XYZ file of C-alpha atoms in Angstrom:
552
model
C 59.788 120.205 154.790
C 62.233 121.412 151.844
C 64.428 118.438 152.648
C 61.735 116.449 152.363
C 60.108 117.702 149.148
C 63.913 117.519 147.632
C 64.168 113.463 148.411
C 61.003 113.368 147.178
C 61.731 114.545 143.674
C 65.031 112.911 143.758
C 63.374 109.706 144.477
C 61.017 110.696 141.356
C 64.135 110.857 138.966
C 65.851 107.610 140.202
C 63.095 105.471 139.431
C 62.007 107.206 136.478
C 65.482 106.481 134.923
C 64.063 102.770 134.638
C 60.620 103.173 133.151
C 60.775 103.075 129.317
C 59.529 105.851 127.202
C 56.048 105.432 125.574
C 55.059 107.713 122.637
C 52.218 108.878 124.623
C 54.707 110.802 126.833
C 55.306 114.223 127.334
C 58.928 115.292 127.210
C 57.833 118.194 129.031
C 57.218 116.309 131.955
C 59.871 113.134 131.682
C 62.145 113.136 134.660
C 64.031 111.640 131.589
C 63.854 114.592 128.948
C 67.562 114.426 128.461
C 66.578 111.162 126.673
C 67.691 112.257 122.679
C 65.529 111.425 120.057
C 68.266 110.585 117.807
C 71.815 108.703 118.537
C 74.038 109.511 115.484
C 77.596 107.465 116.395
C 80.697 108.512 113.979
C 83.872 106.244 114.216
C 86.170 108.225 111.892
C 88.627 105.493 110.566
C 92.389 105.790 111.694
C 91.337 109.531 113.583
C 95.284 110.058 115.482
C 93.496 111.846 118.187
C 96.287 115.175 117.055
C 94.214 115.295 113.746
C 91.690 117.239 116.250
C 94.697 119.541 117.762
C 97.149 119.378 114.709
C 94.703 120.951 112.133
C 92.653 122.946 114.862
C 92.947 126.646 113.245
C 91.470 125.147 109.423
C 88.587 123.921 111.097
C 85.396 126.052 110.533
C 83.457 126.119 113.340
C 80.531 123.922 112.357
C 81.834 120.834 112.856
C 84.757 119.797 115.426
C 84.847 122.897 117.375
C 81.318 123.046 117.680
C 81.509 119.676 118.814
C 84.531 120.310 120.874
C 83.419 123.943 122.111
C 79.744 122.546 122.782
C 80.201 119.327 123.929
C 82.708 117.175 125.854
C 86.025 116.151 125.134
C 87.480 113.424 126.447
C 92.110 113.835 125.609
C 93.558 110.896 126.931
C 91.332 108.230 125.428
C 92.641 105.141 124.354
C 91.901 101.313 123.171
C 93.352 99.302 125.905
C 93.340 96.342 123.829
C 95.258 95.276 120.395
C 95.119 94.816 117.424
C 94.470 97.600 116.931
C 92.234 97.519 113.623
C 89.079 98.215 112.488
C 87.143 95.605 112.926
C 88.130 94.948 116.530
C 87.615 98.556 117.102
C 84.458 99.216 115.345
C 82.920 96.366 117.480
C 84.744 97.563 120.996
C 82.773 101.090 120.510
C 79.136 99.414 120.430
C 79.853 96.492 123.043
C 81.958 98.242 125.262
C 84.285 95.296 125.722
C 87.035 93.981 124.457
C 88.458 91.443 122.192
C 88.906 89.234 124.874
C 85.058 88.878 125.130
C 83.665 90.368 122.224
C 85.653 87.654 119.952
C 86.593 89.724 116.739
C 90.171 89.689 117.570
C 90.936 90.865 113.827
C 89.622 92.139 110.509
C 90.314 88.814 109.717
C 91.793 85.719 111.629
C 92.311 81.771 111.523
C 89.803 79.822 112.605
C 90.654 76.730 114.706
C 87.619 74.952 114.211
C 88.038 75.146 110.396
C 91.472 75.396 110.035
C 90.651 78.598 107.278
C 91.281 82.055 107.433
C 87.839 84.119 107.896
C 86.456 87.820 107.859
C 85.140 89.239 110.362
C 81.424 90.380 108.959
C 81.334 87.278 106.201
C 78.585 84.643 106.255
C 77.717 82.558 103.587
C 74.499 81.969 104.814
C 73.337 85.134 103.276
C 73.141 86.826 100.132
C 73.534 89.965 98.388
C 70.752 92.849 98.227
C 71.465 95.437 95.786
C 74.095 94.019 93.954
C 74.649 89.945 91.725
C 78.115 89.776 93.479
C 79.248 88.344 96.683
C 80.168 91.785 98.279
C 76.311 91.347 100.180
C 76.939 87.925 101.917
C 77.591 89.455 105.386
C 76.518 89.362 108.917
C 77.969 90.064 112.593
C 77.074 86.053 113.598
C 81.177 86.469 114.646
C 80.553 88.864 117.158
C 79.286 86.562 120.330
C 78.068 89.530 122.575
C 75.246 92.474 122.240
C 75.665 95.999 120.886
C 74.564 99.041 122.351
C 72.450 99.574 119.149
C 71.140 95.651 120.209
C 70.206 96.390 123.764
C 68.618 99.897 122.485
C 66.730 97.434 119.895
C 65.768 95.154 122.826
C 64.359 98.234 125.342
C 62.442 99.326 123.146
C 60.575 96.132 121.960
C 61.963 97.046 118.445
C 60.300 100.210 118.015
C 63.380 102.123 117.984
C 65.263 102.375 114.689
C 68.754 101.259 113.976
C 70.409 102.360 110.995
C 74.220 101.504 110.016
C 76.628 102.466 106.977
C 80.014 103.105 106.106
C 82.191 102.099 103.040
C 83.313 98.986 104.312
C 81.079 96.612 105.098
C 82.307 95.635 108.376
C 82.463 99.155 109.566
C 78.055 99.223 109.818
C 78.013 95.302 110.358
C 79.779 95.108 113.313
C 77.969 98.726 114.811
C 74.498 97.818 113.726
C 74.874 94.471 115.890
C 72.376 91.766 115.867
C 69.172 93.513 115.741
C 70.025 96.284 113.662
C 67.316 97.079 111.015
C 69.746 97.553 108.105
C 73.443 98.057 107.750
C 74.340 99.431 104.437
C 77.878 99.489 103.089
C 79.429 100.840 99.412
C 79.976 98.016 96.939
C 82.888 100.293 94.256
C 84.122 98.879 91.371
C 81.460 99.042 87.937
C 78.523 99.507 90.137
C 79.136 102.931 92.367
C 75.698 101.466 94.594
C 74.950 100.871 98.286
C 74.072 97.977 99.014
C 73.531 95.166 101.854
C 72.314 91.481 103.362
C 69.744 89.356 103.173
C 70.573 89.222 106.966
C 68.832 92.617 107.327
C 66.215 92.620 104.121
C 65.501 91.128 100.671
C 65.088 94.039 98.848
C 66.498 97.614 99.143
C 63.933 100.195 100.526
C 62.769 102.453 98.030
C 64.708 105.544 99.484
C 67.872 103.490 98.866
C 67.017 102.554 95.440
C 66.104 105.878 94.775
C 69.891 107.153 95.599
C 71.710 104.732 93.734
C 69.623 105.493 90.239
C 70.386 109.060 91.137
C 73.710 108.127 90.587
C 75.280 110.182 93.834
C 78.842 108.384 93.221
C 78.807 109.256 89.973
C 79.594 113.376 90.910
C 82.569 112.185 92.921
C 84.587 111.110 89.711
C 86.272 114.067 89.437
C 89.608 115.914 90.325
C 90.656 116.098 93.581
C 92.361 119.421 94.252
C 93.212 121.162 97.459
C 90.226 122.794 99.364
C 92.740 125.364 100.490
C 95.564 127.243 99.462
C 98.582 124.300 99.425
C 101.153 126.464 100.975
C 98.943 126.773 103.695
C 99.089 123.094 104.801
C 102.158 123.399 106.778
C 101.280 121.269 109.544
C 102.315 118.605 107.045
C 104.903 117.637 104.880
C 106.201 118.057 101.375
C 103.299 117.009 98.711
C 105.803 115.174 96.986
C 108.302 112.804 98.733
C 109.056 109.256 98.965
C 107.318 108.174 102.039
C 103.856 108.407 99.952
C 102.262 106.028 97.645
C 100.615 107.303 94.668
C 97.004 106.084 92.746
C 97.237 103.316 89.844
C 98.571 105.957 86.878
C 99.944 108.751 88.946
C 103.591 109.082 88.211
C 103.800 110.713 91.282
C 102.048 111.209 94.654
C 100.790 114.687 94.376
C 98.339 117.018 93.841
C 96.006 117.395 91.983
C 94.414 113.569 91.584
C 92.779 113.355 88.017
C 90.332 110.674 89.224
C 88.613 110.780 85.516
C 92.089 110.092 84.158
C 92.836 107.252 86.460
C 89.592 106.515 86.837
C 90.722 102.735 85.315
C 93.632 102.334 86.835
C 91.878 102.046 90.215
C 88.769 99.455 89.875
C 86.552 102.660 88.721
C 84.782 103.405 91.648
C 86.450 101.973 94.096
C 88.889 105.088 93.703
C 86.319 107.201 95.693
C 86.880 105.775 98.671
C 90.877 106.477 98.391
C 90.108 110.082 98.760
C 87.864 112.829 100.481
C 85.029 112.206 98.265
C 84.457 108.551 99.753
C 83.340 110.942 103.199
C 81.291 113.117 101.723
C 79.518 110.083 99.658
C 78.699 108.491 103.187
C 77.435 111.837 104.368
C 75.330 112.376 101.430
C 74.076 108.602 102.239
C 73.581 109.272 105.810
C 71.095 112.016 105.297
C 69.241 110.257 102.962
C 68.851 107.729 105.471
C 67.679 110.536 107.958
C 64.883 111.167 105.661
C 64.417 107.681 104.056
C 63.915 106.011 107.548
C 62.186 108.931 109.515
C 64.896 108.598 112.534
C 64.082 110.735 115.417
C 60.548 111.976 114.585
C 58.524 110.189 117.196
C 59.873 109.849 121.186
C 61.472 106.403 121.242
C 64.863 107.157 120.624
C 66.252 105.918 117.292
C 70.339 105.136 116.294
C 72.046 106.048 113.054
C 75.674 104.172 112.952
C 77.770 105.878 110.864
C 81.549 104.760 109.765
C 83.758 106.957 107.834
C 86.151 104.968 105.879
C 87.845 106.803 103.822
C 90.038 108.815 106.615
C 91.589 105.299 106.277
C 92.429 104.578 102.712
C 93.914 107.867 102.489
C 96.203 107.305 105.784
C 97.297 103.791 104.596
C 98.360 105.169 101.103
C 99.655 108.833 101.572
C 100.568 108.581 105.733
C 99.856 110.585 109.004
C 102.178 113.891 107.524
C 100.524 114.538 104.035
C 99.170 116.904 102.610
C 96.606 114.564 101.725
C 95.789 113.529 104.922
C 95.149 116.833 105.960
C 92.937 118.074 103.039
C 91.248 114.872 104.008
C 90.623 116.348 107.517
C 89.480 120.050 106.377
C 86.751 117.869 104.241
C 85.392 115.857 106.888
C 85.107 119.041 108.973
C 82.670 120.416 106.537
C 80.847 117.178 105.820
C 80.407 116.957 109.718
C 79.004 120.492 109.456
C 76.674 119.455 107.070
C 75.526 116.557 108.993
C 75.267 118.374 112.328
C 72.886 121.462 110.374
C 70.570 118.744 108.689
C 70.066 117.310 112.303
C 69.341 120.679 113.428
C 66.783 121.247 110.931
C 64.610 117.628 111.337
C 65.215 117.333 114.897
C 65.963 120.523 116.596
C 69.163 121.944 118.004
C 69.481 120.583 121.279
C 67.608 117.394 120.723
C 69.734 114.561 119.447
C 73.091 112.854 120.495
C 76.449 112.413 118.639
C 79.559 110.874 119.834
C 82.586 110.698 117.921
C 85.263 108.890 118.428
C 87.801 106.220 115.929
C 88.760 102.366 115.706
C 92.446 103.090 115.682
C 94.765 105.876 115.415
C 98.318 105.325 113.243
C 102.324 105.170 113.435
C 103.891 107.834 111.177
C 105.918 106.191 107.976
C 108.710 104.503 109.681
C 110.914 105.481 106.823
C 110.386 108.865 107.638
C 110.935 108.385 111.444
C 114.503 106.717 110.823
C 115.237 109.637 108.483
C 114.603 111.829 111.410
C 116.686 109.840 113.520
C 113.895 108.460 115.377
C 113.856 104.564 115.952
C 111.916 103.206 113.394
C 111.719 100.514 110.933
C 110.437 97.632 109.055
C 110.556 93.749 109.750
C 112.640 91.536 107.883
C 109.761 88.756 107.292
C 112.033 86.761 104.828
C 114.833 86.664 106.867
C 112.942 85.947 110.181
C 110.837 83.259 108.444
C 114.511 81.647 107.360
C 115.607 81.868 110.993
C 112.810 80.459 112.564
C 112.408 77.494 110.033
C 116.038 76.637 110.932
C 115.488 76.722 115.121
C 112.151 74.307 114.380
C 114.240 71.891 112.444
C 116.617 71.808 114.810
C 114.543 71.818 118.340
C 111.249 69.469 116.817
C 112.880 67.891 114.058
C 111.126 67.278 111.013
C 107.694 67.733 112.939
C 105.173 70.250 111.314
C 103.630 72.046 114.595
C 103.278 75.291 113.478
C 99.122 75.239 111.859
C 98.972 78.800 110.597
C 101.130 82.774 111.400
C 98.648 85.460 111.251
C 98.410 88.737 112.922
C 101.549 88.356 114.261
C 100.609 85.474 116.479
C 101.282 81.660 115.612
C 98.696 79.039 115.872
C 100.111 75.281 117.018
C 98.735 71.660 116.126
C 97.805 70.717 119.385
C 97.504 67.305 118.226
C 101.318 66.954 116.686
C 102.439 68.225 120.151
C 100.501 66.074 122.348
C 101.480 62.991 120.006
C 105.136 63.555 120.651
C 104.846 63.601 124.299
C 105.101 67.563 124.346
C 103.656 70.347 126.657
C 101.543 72.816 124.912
C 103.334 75.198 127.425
C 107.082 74.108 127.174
C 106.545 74.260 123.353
C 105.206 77.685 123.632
C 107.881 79.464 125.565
C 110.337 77.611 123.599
C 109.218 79.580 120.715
C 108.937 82.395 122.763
C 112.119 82.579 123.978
C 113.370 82.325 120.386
C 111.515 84.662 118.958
C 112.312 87.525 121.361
C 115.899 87.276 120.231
C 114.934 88.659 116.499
C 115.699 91.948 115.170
C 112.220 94.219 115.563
C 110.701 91.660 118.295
C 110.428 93.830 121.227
C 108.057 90.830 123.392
C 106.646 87.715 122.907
C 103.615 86.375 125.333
C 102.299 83.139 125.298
C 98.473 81.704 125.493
C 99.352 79.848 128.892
C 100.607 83.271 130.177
C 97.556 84.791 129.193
C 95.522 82.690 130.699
C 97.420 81.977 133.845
C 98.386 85.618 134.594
C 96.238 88.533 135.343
C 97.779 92.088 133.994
C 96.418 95.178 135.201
C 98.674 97.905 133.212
C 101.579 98.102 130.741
C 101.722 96.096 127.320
C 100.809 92.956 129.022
C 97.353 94.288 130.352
C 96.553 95.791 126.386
C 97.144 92.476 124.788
C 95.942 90.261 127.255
C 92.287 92.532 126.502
C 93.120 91.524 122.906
C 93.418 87.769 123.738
C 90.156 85.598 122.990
C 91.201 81.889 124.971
C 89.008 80.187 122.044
C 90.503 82.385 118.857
C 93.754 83.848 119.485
C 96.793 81.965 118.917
C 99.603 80.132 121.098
C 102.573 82.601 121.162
C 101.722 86.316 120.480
C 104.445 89.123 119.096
C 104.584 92.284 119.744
C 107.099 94.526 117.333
C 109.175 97.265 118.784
C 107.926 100.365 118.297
C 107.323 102.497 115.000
C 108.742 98.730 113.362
C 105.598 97.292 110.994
C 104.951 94.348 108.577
C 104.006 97.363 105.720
C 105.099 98.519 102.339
C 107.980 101.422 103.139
C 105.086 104.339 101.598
C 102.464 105.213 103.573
C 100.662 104.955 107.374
C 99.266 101.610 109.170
C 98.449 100.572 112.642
C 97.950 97.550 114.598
C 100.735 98.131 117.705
C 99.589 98.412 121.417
C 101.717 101.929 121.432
C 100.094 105.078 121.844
C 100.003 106.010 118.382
C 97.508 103.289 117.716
C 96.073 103.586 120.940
C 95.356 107.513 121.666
C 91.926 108.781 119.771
C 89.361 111.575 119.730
C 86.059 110.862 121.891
C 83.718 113.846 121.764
C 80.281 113.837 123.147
C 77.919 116.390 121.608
C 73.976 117.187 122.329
C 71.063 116.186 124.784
C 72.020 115.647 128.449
C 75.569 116.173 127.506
C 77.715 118.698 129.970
C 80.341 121.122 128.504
C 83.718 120.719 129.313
C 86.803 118.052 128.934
C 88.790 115.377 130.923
C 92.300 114.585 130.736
C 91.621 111.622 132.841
C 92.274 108.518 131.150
C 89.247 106.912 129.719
C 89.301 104.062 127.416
C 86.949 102.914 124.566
C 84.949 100.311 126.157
C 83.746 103.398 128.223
C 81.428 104.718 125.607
C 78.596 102.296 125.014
C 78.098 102.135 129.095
C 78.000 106.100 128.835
C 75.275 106.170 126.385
C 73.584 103.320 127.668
C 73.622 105.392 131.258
C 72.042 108.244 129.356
C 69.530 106.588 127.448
C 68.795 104.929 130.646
C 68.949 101.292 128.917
C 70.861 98.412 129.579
C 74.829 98.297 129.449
C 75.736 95.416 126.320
C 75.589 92.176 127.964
C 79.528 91.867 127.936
C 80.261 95.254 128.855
C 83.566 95.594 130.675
C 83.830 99.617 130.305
C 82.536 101.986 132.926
C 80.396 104.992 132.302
C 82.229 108.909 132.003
C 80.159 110.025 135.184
C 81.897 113.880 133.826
C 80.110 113.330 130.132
C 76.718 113.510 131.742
C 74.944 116.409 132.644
């Protein structure tokens, strides 16, 4: 009899995980009550998943360790795709897939069809709400496949809010997804305002209005000084040292920033979002969006997207081992803290979601590796331009078949080729071959490899997840690593090596268990893990698996 009253009620959960919610529910009595009322997704921009470990003991404990010490943290998670950048990454979190499908295979890229460069969240199509410039003419029509936002938009016949920000614009485009019912991003210069699309709206709401007159941004412009004690930063190095780049009217990269000072020097306020401030600007956004929009205060689960950019700016100017970068850090922890207490207090402890996880991580200034005696260094794009216009003169003669080098991958004219009685192929591993001989070039794959061959692991397997058949290019280069195409001061990213690759993924909240992994997981497994737990639909080009460990 107990065996059969416990298959039964386990028969009563399974197909209650497929009925949707209606707000004429009880939660008492949902076999789905671990069902949040509230998603809240944070990509922190270029988060090195040691951020989390390196700068553990500053933390307070209201924002990653409660997240960490409450939730579940996932160590060995990586992007098994590159580039790695944001846009790619931003739209691998919501889809669950990868480049390969998903089709932004850069922040920006050249089109074939065109024969023109384009942006990854740009569309002419639309205007600008909030703003006379073009900064508003945006929308995801790049992205070819669904969102987990979209499919949550889709379950619930549209009555479930979506809500997406960040600084840049592509970094609540791309998460907000088709459906989303606005995606707001930070429009600097004269203006200070948030803005966004006649994609999503034609006016502002009036709760977005409202913020902007308050002039928020405007409290911002002021000095940024250490939130600690200096000499207490030394998980990082020297505050002033060459391997650092310094704001428009700094003579020298250190502390403290006179924004007001420099305030011109740096398009005004566009200077925000080159420090701290830029965070807690989004944050202060964010939960005026809480309110604005009433998320989570009826059943049918609602998504907030939020990006923060400025973790970014700050990396590519001052790199991974400032002091900068780690001030940066402390910040965040208490604007998390903040966030995470204002969701307590609408919502109730215990009954919302937040994941957080990054687009990217970041390679430590080369110039500081090689002084360290670590290989390291920068590419010689003069000299290898030289040498490879010389082996194209001499192998194709005075035939132009190279159509465009972006993103460290060249595009041919298919056309030329064909009209000179040439294999696409031949032509492409000729190139290859050369290429791999450079200085920095540590391998070279071709588009007939990558579609021909099927890689499973290693190098080949990341960027053959990167490789869109229609959008990527003919021959594809991968640098040695710790070598970049960047200015010798400060951090970037973009390699298929770990530093890019490894980031934070913390799960925090409703039907969440306790506990970590060091099992690798990858970040095409998140939007499959919330779409498990919300009990929705997986994005329609989902490639990821769900974290069976995550769920409680």
């Amino acid at each position: 009899m107990k065996k059969l009253l416990f298959l039964l009620v386990l028969t009563s959960f399974s197909f209650g995980s497929l009925l949707p919610k209606t707000s004429a529910q009880n939660l008492a009595g949902d076999p789905l009550a671990s069902r949040p009322k509230l998603v809240v997704g944070i990509v922190v921009d270029q988060m090195r998943y040691d951020y989390l470990t390196r700068f553990w003991d500053h933390y307070g404990e209201g924002g990653f360790k409660r997240m960490v010490n409450g939730g579940f943290t996932c160590k060995n998670n990586h992007f098994n795709y590159a580039p790695t950048t944001t846009g790619p990454g931003h739209t691998s979190v919501y889809t669950g897939t990868t480049p390969s499908v998903h089709g932004i295979i850069g922040n920006n890229w050249y089109d074939k069809s065109s024969g023109k460069i384009v942006y990854c969240a740009s569309d002419s199509l639309y205007n600008s709400v909030g703003t006379d410039t073009d900064a508003g003419k945006m929308s995801p029509h790049w992205m070819t496949v669904t969102t987990i936002t979209d499919e949550l938009r889709l379950f619930t016949q549209k009555r479930g809010k979506v809500i997406a920000l960040a600084l840049k614009d592509r970094g609540a485009v791309l998460p907000g997804g088709h459906m989303a019912n606005a995606a707001y991003w930070f429009n600097g210069g004269k203006e200070g305002d948030w803005i966004s699309s006649t994609y999503y709206m034609e006016d502002l709401p009036k709760w977005a209005k409202d913020f902007n007159k308050s002039n928020a941004s405007e409290k911002y412009k002021k000095t940024w000084e250490p939130l600690k004690d200096i000499k207490t930063y030394v998980e990082s190095g020297a505050d002033d040292n060459k391997y650092e780049g310094s704001f428009g009217g700094e003579t020298a990269p250190v502390f403290p920033h006179d924004l007001p000072a420099i305030w011109e020097n740096n398009n005004q306020f566009d200077i925000i979002k080159g420090t701290p401030y830029g965070n807690s600007l989004t944050t202060d956004f964010a939960l005026a969006a809480l309110e604005g929009e009433g998320l989570g205060e009826d059943p049918i689960t609602d998504f907030l997207a939020i990006s923060f950019s400025s973790t970014d700016y700050v990396g590519h100017q001052f790199g991974v081992n400032s002091k900068e970068i780690q001030d940066t850090y402390l910040r965040l922890d208490q604007d998390l803290e903040r966030l995470l207490k204002a969701l307590d207090k609408k919502l109730g402890t215990g009954e919302y979601l937040v994941f957080l996880t990054s687009d990217h991580g970041a390679v430590d200034v080369p110039g500081y590796l090689r002084d360290q005696k670590i290989p390291a260094g920068y590419m010689d794009s003069r000299g290898m331009s030289a040498k490879f216009k010389e082996f194209m003169s001499f192998t194709y003669g005075d035939a132009n078949l190279i159509k465009n080098y972006s993103n460290a991958q060249f595009f041919l004219d298919h056309e030329v080729i064909k009209n000179l009685d040439l294999k696409i192929e031949d032509v492409q591993q000729a190139i290859g071959q050369e290429l791999l001989g450079y200085d920095g070039i540590s391998n070279v794959y071709t588009g007939h490899q990558m579609v021909q061959n099927n890689y499973t692991q290693g190098i080949p397997y990341i960027i053959q997840n990167g490789y869109n058949q229609k959008r990527s290019g003919d021959v594809l280069l991968v640098l040695d690593p710790a070598v970049v195409y960047y200015p010798e001061t400060g951090s970037t990213h973009g390699s298929p090596f770990s530093y890019d690759t490894h980031v934070p993924l913390l799960f925090y909240g409703k039907g969440i268990s306790k506990g970590s992994t060091v099992e690798r997981t990858e970040i095409t497994d998140i939007a499959p893990t919330i779409a498990t737990l919300l009990g929705i639909s997986f994005p329609n080009g989902t490639t990821g698996s769900p974290i069976e460990e995550v769920l409680e």
